[in-house]
XYZ file of N, CA and C in Angstrom:
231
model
N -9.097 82.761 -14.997
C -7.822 82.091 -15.150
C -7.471 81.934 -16.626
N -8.381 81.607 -17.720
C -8.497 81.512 -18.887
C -8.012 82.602 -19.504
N -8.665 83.721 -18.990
C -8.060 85.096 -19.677
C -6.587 85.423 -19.894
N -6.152 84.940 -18.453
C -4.526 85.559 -17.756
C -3.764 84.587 -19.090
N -4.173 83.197 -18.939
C -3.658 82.331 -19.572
C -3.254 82.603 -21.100
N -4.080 83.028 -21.488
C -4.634 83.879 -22.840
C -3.549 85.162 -23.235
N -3.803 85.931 -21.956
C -2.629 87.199 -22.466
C -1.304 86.772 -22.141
N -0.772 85.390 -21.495
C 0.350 85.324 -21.052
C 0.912 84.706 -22.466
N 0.157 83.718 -23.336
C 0.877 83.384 -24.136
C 0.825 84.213 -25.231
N -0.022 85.153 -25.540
C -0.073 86.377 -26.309
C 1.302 87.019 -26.376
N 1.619 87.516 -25.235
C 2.956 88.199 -24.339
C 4.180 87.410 -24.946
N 4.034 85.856 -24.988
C 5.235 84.938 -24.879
C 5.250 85.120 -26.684
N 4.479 84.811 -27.573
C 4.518 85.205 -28.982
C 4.835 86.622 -29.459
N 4.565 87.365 -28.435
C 4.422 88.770 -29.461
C 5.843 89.628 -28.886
N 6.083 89.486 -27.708
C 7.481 90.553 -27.127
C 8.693 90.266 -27.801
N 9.075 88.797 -27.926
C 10.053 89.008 -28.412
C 10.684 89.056 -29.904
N 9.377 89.041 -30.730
C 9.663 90.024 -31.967
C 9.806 91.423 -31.568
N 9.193 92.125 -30.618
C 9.339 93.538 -30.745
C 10.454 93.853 -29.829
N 11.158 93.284 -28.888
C 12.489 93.283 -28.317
C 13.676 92.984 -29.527
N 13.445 92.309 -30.358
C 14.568 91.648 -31.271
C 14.708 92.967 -32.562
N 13.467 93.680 -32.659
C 12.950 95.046 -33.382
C 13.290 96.169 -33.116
N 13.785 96.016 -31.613
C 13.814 97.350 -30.905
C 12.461 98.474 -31.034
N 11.241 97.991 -30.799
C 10.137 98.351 -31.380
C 9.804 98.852 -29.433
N 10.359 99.396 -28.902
C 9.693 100.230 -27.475
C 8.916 101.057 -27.878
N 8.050 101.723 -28.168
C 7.015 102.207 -28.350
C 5.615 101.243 -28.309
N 5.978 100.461 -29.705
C 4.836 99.600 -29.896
C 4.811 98.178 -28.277
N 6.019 98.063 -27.940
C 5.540 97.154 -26.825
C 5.248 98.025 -25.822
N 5.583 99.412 -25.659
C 5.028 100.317 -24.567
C 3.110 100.263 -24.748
N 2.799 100.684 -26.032
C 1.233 100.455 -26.549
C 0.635 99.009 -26.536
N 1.109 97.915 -26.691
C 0.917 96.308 -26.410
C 0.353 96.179 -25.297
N 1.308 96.698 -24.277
C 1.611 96.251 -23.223
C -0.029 96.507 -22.333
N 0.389 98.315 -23.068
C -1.055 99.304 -21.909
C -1.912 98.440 -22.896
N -2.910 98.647 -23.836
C -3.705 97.419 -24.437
C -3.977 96.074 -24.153
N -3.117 95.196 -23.988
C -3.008 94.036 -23.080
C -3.770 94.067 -22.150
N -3.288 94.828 -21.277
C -3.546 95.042 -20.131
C -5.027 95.361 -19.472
N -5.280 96.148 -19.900
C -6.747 97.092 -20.024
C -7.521 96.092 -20.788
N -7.218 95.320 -21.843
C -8.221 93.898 -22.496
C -8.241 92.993 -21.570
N -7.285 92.708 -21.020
C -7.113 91.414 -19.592
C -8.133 91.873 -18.615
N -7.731 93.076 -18.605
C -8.789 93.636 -16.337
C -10.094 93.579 -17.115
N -10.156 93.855 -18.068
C -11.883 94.449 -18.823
C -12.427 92.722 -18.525
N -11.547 92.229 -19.624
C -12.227 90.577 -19.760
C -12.404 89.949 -18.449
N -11.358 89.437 -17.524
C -11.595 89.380 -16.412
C -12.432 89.863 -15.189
N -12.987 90.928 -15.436
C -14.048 91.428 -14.820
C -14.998 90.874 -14.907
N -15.175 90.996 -16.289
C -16.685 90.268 -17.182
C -16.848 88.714 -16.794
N -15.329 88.183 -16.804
C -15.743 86.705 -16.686
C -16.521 86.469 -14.536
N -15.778 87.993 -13.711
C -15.942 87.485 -12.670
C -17.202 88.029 -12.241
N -18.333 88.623 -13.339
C -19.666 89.152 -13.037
C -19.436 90.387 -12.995
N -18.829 91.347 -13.015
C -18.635 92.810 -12.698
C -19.331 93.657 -13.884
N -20.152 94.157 -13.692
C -20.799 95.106 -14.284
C -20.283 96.238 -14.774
N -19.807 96.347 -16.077
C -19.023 97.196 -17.292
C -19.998 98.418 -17.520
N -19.524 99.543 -17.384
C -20.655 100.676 -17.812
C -20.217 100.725 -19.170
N -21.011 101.030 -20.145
C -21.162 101.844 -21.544
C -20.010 102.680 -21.507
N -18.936 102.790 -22.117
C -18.102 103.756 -22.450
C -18.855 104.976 -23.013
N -19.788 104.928 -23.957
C -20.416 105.525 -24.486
C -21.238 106.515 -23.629
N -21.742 106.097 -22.428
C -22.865 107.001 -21.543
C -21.346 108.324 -21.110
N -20.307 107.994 -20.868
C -19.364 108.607 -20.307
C -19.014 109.650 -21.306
N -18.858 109.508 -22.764
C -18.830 110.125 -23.856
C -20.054 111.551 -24.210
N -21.140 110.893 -24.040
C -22.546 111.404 -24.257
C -22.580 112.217 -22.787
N -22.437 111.874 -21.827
C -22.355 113.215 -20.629
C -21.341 114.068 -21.175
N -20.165 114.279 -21.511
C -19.209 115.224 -22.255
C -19.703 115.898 -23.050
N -20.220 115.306 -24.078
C -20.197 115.744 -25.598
C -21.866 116.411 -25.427
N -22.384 116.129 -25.091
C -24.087 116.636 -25.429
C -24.437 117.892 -24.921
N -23.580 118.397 -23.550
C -23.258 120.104 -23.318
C -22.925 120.722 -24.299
N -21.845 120.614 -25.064
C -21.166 120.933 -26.003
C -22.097 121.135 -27.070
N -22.680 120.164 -27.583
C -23.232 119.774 -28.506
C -24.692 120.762 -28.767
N -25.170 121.206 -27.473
C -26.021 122.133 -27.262
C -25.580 123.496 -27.598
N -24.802 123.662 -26.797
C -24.844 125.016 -26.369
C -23.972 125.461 -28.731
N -23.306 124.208 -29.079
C -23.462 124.789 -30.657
C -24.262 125.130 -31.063
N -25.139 124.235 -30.824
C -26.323 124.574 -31.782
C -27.421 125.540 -31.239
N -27.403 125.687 -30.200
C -27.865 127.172 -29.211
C -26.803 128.265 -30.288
N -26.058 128.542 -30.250
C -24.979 129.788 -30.710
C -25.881 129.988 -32.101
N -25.628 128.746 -33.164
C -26.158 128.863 -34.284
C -27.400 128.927 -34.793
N -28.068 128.810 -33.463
C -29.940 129.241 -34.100
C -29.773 130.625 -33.564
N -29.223 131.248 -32.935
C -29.273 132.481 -32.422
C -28.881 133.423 -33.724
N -27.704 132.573 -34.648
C -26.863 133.642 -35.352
C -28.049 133.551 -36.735
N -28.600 132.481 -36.642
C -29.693 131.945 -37.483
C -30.771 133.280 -37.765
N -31.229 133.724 -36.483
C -33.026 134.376 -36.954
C -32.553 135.870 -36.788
């Protein structure tokens, strides 16, 4: 409840400088940010178990990351 509370008055301070700015972009980016900080936090506060962004990164990148350096010991000897 704390959280919601939290981004609502965030929301109530911050939109209508960027409405009075004509700043739609940056409240389009606020908004998704906000948002995604609220469900994240709220999760956390309701026990929900957050994976590592990072493990999700490191399954991507470490194929990759091989098969470079596979190419370049090859071009190596």
């Amino acid at each position: 409840m704390g959280v919601l509370l939290v981004a609502t008055l965030i929301s109530i301070y911050e939109i209508p400088k960027m409405k009075k700015q004509n700043m739609k972009r940056d409240f389009i980016l606020f908004s998704c940010v906000l948002f995604l900080a609220s469900t994240i936090a709220t999760l956390h506060v309701n026990g929900v178990t957050i994976s590592n962004p990072i493990s999700g990164l490191r399954a991507i990148f470490s194929p990759i990351g091989l098969g470079i350096e596979n190419f370049f010991m090859e071009k190596g000897q």
